PDB file of C-alpha atoms and ligand atoms in Angstrom:
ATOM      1  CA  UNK A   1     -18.150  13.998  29.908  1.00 50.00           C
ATOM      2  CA  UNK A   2     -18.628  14.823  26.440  1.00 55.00           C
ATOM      3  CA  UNK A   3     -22.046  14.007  25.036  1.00 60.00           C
ATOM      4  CA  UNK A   4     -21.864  11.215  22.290  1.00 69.00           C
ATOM      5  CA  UNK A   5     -23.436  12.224  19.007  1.00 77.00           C
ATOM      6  CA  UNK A   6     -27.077  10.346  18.357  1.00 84.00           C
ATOM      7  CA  UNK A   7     -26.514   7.954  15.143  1.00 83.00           C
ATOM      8  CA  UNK A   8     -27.956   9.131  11.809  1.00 95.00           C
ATOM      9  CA  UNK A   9     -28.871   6.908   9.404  1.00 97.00           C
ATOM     10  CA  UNK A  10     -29.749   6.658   5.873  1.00 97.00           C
ATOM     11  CA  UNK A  11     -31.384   4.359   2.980  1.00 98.00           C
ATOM     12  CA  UNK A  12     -28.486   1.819   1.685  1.00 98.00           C
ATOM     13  CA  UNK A  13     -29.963  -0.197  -1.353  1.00 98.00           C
ATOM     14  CA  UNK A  14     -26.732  -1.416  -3.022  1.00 98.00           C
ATOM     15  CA  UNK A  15     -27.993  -2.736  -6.960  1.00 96.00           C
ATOM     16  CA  UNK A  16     -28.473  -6.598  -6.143  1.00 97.00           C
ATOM     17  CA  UNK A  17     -26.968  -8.721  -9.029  1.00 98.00           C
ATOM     18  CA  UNK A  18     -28.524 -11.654 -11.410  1.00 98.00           C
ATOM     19  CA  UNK A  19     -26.871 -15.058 -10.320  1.00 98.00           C
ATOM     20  CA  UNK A  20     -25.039 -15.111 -14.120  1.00 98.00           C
ATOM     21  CA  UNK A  21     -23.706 -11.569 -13.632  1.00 98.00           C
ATOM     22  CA  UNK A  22     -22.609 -12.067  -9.939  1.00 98.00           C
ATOM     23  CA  UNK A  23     -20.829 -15.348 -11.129  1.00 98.00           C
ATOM     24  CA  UNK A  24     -19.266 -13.582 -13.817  1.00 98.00           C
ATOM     25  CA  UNK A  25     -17.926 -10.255 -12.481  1.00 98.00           C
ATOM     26  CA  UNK A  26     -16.372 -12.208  -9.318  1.00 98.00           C
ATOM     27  CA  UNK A  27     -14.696 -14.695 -11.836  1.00 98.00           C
ATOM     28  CA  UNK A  28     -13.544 -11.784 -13.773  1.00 98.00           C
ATOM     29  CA  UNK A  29     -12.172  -9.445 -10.714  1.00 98.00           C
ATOM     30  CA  UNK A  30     -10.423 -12.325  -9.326  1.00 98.00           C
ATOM     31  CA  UNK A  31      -8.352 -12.815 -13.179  1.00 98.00           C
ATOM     32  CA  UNK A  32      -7.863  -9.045 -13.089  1.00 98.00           C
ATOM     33  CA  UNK A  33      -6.529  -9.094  -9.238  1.00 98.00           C
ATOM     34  CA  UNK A  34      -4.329 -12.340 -10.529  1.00 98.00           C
ATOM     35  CA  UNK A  35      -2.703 -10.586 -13.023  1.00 98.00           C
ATOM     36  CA  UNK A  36      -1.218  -8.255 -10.812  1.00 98.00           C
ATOM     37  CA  UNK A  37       2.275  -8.368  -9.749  1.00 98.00           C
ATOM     38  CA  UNK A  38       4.785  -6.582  -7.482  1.00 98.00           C
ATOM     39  CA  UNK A  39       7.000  -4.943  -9.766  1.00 98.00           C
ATOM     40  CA  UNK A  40      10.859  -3.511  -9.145  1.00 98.00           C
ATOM     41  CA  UNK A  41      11.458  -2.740 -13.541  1.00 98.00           C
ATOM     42  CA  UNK A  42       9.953   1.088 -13.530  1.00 98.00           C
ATOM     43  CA  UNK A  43       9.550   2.908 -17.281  1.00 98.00           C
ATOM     44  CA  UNK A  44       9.837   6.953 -16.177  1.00 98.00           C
ATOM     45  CA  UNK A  45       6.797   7.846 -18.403  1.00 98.00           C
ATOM     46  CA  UNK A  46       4.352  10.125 -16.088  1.00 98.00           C
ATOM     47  CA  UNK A  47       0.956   8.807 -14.776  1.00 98.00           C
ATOM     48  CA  UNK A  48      -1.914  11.786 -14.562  1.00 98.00           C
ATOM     49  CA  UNK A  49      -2.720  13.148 -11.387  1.00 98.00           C
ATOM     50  CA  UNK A  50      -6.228  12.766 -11.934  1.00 98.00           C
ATOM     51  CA  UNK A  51      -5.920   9.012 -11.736  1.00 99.00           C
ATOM     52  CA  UNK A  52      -3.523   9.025  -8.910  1.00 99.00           C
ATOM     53  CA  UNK A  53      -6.391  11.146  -7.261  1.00 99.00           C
ATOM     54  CA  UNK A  54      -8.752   9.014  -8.474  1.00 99.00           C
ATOM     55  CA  UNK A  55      -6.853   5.576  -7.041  1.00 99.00           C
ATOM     56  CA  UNK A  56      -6.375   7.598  -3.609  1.00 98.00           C
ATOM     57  CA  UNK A  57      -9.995   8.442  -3.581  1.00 99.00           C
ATOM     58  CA  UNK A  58     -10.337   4.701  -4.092  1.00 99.00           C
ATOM     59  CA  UNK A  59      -8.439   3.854  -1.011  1.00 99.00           C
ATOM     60  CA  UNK A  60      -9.715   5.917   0.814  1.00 99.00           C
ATOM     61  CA  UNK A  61     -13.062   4.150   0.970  1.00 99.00           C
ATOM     62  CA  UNK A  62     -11.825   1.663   2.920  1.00 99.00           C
ATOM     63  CA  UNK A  63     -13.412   0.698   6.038  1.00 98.00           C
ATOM     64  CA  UNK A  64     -11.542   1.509   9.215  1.00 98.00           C
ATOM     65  CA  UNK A  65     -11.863   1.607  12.919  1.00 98.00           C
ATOM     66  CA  UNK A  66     -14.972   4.015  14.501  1.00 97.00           C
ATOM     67  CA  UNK A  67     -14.704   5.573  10.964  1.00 98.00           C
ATOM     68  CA  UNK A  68     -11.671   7.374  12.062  1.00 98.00           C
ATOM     69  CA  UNK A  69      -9.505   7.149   8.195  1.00 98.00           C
ATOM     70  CA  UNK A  70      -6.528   6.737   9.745  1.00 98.00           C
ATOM     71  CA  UNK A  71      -4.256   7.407   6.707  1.00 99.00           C
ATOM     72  CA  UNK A  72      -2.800   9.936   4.671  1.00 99.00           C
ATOM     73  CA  UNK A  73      -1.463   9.545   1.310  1.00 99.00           C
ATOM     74  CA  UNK A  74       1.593  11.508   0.318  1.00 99.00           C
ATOM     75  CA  UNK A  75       2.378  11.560  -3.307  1.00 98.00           C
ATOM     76  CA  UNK A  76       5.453  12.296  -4.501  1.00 98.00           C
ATOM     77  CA  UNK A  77       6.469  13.014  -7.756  1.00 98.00           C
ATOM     78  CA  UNK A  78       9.565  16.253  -7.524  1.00 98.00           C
ATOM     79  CA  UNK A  79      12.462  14.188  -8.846  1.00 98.00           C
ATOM     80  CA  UNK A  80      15.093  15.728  -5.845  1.00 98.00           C
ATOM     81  CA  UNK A  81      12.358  14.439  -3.368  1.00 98.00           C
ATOM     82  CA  UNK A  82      12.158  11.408  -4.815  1.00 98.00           C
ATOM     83  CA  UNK A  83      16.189  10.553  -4.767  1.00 98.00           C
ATOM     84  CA  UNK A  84      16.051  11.765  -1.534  1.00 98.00           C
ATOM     85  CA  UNK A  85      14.030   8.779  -0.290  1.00 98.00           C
ATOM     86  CA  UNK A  86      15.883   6.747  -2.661  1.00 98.00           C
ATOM     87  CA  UNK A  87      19.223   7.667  -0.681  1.00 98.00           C
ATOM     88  CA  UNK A  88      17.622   7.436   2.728  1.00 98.00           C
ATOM     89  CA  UNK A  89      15.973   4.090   1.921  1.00 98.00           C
ATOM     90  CA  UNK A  90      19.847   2.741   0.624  1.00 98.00           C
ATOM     91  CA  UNK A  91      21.407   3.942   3.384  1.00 97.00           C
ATOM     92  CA  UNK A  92      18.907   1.393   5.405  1.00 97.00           C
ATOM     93  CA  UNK A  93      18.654  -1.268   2.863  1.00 97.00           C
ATOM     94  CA  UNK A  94      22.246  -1.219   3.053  1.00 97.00           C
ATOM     95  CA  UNK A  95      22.926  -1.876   6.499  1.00 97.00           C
ATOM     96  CA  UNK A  96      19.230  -4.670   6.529  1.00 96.00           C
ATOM     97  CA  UNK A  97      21.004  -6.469   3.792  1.00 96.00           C
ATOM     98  CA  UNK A  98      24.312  -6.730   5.210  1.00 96.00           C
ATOM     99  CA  UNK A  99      23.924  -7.331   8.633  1.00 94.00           C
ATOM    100  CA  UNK A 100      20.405  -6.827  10.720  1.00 95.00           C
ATOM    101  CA  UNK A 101      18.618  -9.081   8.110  1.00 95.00           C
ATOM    102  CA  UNK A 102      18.968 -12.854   9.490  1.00 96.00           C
ATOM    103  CA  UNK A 103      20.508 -15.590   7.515  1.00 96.00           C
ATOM    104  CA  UNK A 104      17.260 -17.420   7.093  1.00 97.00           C
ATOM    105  CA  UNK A 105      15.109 -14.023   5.712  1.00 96.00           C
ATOM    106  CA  UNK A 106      17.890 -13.483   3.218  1.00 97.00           C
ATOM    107  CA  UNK A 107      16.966 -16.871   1.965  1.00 97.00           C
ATOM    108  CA  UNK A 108      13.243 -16.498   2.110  1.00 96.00           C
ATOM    109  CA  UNK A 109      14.254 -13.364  -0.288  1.00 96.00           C
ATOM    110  CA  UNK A 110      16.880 -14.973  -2.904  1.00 95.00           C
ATOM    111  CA  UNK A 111      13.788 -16.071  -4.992  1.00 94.00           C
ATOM    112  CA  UNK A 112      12.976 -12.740  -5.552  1.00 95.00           C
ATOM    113  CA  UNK A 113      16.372 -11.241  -6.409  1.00 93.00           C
ATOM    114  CA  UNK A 114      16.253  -8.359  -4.025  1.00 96.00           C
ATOM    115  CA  UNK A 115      18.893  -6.136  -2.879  1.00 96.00           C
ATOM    116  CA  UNK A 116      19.781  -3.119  -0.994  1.00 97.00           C
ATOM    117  CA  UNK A 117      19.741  -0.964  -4.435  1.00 98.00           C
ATOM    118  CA  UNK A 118      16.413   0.530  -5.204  1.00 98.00           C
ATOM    119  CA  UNK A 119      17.002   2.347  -8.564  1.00 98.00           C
ATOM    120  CA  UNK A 120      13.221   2.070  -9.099  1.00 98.00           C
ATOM    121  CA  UNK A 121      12.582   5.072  -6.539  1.00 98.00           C
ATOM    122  CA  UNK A 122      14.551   7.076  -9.062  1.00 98.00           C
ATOM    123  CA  UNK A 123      12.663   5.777 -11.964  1.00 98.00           C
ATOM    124  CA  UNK A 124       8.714   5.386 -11.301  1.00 98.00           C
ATOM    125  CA  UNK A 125       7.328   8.329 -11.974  1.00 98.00           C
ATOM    126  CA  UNK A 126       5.184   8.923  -8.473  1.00 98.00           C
ATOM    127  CA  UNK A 127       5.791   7.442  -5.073  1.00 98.00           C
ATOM    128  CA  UNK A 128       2.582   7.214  -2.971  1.00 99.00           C
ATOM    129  CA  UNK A 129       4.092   7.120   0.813  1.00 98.00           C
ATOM    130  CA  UNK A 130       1.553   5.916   3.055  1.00 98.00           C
ATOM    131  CA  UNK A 131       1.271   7.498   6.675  1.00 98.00           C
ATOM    132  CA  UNK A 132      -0.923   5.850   9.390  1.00 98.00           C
ATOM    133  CA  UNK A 133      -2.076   8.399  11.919  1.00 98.00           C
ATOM    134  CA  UNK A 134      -2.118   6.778  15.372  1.00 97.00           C
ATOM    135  CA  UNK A 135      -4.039   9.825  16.793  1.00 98.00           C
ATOM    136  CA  UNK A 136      -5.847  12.793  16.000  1.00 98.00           C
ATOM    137  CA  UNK A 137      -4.090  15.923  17.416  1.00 96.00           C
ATOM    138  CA  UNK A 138      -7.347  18.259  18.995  1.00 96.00           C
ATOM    139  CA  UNK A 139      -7.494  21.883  19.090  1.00 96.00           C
ATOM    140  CA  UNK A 140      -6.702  22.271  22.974  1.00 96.00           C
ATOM    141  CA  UNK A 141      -3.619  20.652  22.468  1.00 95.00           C
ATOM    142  CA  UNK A 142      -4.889  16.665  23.604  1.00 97.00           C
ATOM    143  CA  UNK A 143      -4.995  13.243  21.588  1.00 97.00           C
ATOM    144  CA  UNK A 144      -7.309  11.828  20.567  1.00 97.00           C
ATOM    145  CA  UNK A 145      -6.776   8.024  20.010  1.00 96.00           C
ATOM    146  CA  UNK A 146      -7.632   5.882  16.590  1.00 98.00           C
ATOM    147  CA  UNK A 147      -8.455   2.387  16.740  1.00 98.00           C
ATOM    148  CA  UNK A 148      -7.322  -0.807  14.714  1.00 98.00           C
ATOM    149  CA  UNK A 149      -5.298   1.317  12.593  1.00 98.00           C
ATOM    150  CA  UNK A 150      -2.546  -1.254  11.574  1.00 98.00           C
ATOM    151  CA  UNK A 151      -5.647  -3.104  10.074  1.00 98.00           C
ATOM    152  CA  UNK A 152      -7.590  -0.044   8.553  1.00 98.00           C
ATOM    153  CA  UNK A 153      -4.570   1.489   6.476  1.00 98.00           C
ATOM    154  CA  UNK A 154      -3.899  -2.075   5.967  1.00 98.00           C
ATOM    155  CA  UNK A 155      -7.197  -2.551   3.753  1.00 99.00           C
ATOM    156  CA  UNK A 156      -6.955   0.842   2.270  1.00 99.00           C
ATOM    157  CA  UNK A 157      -3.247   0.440   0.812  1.00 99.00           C
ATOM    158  CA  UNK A 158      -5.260  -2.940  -0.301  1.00 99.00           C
ATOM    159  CA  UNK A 159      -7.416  -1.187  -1.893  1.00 99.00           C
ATOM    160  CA  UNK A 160      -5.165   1.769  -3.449  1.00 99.00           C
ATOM    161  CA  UNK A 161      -3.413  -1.567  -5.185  1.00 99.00           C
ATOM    162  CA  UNK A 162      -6.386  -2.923  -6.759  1.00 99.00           C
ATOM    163  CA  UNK A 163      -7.453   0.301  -7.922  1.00 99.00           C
ATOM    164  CA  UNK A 164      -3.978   0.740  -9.554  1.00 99.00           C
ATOM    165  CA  UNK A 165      -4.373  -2.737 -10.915  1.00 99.00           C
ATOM    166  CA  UNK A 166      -8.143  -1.751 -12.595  1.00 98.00           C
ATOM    167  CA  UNK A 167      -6.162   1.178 -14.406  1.00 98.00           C
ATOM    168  CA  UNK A 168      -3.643  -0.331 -16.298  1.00 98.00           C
ATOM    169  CA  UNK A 169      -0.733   0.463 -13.669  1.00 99.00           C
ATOM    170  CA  UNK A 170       1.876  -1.538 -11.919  1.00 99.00           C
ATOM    171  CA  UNK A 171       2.869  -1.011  -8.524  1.00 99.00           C
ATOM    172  CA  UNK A 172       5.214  -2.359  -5.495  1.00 98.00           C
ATOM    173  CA  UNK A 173       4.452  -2.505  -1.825  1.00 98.00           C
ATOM    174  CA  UNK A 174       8.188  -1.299  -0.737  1.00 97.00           C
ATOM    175  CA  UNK A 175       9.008  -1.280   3.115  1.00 95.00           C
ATOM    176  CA  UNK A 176      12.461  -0.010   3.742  1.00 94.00           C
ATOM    177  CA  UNK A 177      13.438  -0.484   7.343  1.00 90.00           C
ATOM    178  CA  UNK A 178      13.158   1.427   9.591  1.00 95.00           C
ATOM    179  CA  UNK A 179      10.746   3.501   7.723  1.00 96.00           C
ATOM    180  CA  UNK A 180      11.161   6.545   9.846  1.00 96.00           C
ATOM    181  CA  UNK A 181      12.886   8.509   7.533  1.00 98.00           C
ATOM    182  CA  UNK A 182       9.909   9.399   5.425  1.00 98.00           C
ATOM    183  CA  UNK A 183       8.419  11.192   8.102  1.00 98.00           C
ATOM    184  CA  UNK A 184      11.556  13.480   8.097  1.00 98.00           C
ATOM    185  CA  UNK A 185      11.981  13.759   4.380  1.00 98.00           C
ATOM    186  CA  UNK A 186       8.362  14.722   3.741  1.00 98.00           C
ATOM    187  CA  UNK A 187       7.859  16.650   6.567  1.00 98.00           C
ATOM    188  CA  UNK A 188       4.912  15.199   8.404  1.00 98.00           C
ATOM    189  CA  UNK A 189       3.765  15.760  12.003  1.00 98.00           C
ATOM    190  CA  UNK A 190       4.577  13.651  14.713  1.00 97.00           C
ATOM    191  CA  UNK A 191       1.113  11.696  14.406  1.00 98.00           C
ATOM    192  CA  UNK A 192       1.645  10.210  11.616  1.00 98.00           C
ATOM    193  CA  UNK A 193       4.157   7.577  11.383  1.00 98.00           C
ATOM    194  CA  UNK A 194       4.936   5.784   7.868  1.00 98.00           C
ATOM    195  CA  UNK A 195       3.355   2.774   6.876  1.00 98.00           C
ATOM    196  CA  UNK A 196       4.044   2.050   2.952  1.00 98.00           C
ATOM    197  CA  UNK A 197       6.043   3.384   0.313  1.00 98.00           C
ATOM    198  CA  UNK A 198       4.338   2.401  -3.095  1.00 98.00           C
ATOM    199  CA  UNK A 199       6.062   2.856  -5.966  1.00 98.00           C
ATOM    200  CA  UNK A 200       3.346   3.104  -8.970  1.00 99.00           C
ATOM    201  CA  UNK A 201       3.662   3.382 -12.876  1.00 98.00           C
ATOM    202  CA  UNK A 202       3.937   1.694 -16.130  1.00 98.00           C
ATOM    203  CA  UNK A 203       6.176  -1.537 -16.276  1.00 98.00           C
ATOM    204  CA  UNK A 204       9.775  -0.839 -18.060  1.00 98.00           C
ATOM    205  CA  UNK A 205       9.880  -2.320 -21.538  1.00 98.00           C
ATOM    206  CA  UNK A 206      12.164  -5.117 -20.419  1.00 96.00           C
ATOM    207  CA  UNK A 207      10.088  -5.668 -17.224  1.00 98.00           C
ATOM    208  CA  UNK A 208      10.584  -8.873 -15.261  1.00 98.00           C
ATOM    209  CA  UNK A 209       9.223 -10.485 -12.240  1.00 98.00           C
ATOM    210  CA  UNK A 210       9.598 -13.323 -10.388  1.00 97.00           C
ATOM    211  CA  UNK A 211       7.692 -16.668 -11.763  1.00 97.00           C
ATOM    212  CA  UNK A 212       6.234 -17.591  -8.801  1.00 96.00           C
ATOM    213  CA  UNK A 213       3.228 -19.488  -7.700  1.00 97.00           C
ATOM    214  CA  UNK A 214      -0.064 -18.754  -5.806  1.00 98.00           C
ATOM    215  CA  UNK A 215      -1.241 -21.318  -3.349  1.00 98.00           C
ATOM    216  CA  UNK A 216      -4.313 -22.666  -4.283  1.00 98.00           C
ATOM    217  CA  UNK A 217      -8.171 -22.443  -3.182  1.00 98.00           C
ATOM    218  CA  UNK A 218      -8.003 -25.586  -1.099  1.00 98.00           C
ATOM    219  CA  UNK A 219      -4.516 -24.230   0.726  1.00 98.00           C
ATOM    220  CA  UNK A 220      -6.546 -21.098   1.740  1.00 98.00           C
ATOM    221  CA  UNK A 221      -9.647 -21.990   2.308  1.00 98.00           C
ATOM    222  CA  UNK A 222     -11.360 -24.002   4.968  1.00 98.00           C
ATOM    223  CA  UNK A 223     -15.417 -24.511   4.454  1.00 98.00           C
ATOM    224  CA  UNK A 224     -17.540 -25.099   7.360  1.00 98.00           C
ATOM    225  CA  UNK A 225     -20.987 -26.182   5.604  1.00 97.00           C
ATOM    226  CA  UNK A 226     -24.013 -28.767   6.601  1.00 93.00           C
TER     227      UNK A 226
HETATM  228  N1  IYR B   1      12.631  -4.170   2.679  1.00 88.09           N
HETATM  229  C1  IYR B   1      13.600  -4.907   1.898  1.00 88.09           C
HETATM  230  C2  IYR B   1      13.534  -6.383   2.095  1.00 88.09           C
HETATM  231  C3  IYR B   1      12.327  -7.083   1.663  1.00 88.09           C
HETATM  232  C4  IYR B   1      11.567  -7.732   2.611  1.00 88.09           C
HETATM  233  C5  IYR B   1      10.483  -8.472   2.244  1.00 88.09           C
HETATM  234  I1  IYR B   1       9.467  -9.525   3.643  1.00 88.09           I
HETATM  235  C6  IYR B   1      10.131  -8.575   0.882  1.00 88.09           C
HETATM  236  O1  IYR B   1       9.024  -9.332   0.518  1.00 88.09           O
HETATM  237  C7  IYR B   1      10.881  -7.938  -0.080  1.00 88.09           C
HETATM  238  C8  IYR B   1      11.982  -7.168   0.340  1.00 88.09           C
HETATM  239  C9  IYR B   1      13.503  -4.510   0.410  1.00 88.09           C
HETATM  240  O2  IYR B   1      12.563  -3.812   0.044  1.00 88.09           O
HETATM  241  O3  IYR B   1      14.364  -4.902  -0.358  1.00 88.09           O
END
């Protein structure tokens, strides 16, 4: 057996905050997470890499299972790459939309005025596709498992959102089905299987999104206090 490595800690002092200020910056990061909205109306204009690096470096902090990171961001940005996906995730769309979607999700989706078309893969200028890696490939050839990966990449894609949010940018969380395509198109090993495909930019000038309506606190939230 392998010997386990002996925990190493250090200081953590995180800056504690006045009561005013705390009160304040939640109430403000909650309005700037409100305003965000998933958004299919792309304007081509190019986004720096240094922020895209700067929003993965973001989600990347995330906290995931025995520290494992369990994710790899692919960022795509060539425009034959990116109709490539856009053809591949028709072809499915197509065939979810007409046929292997049920009645009652097609409803669920006619609010949102959804389709099999996806023009916007085309148009935003940088298509982060999100791989989670369900094991670490070892040097001598065996696997070595992650854990609670569905929930870590989960919370980081969470987190690349936000970020994206904080600078000004609009994104989508786009899940064509089946997703295996990606793997193919972008090359990546057989570890790594595709989680998310966000789309991220600046809205179109014309931009539109749905009107709809956020439960609120009291639908959410149950408080168990003395
Ligand atoms: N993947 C399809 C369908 C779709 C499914 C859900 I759940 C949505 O919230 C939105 C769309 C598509 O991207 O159109």
């Amino acid at each position: 057996m392998e010997q386990s490595q002996s925990p190493k800690f250090i200081v953590y002092r995180p800056a504690r905050l006045g009561a005013t200020e705390m009160r304040d910056r939640a109430r403000h990061f909650f309005d700037l997470l409100d305003g965000r909205r998933s958004v299919r109306h792309f304007s081509n204009e190019p986004v720096p890499d240094a922020v895209i690096d700067n929003l993965i470096r973001a989600a990347s902090t995330a906290p995931s299972g025995a520290h494992k990171q369990p994710w790899t961001f692919c960022v795509v940005s060539d425009p034959a790459l990116k109709h490539a996906i856009r053809e591949a995730a028709e072809e499915e769309e197509r065939e979810s939309y007409n046929g292997r979607m049920p009645k009652e999700w097609l409803e669920d989706l006619a609010p949102l005025g959804t389709d099999w078309r996806k023009e916007f893969l085309d148009i935003a200028p940088c298509l982060i596709v999100v791989f989670k890696r369900a094991y670490e490939p070892q040097p001598d050839g065996s696997k070595r498992k992650n854990y609670y990966v569905e929930e870590s990449v989960g919370i980081a894609c969470g987190f690349l959102l936000a970020a994206a949010r904080n600078a000004g940018l609009v994104t989508l969380t786009h899940t064509p089905s089946p997703m295996n395509f990606l793997a193919k198109l972008l090359g990546r090993p057989e570890n790594e299987r595709a989680f998310l495909l966000i789309p991220i930019g600046y809205p179109a000038e014309n931009c539109e999104v749905p009107d709809l309506v956020r439960k609120p606190l009291d639908e959410v939230l149950v408080r168990y206090a003395s």
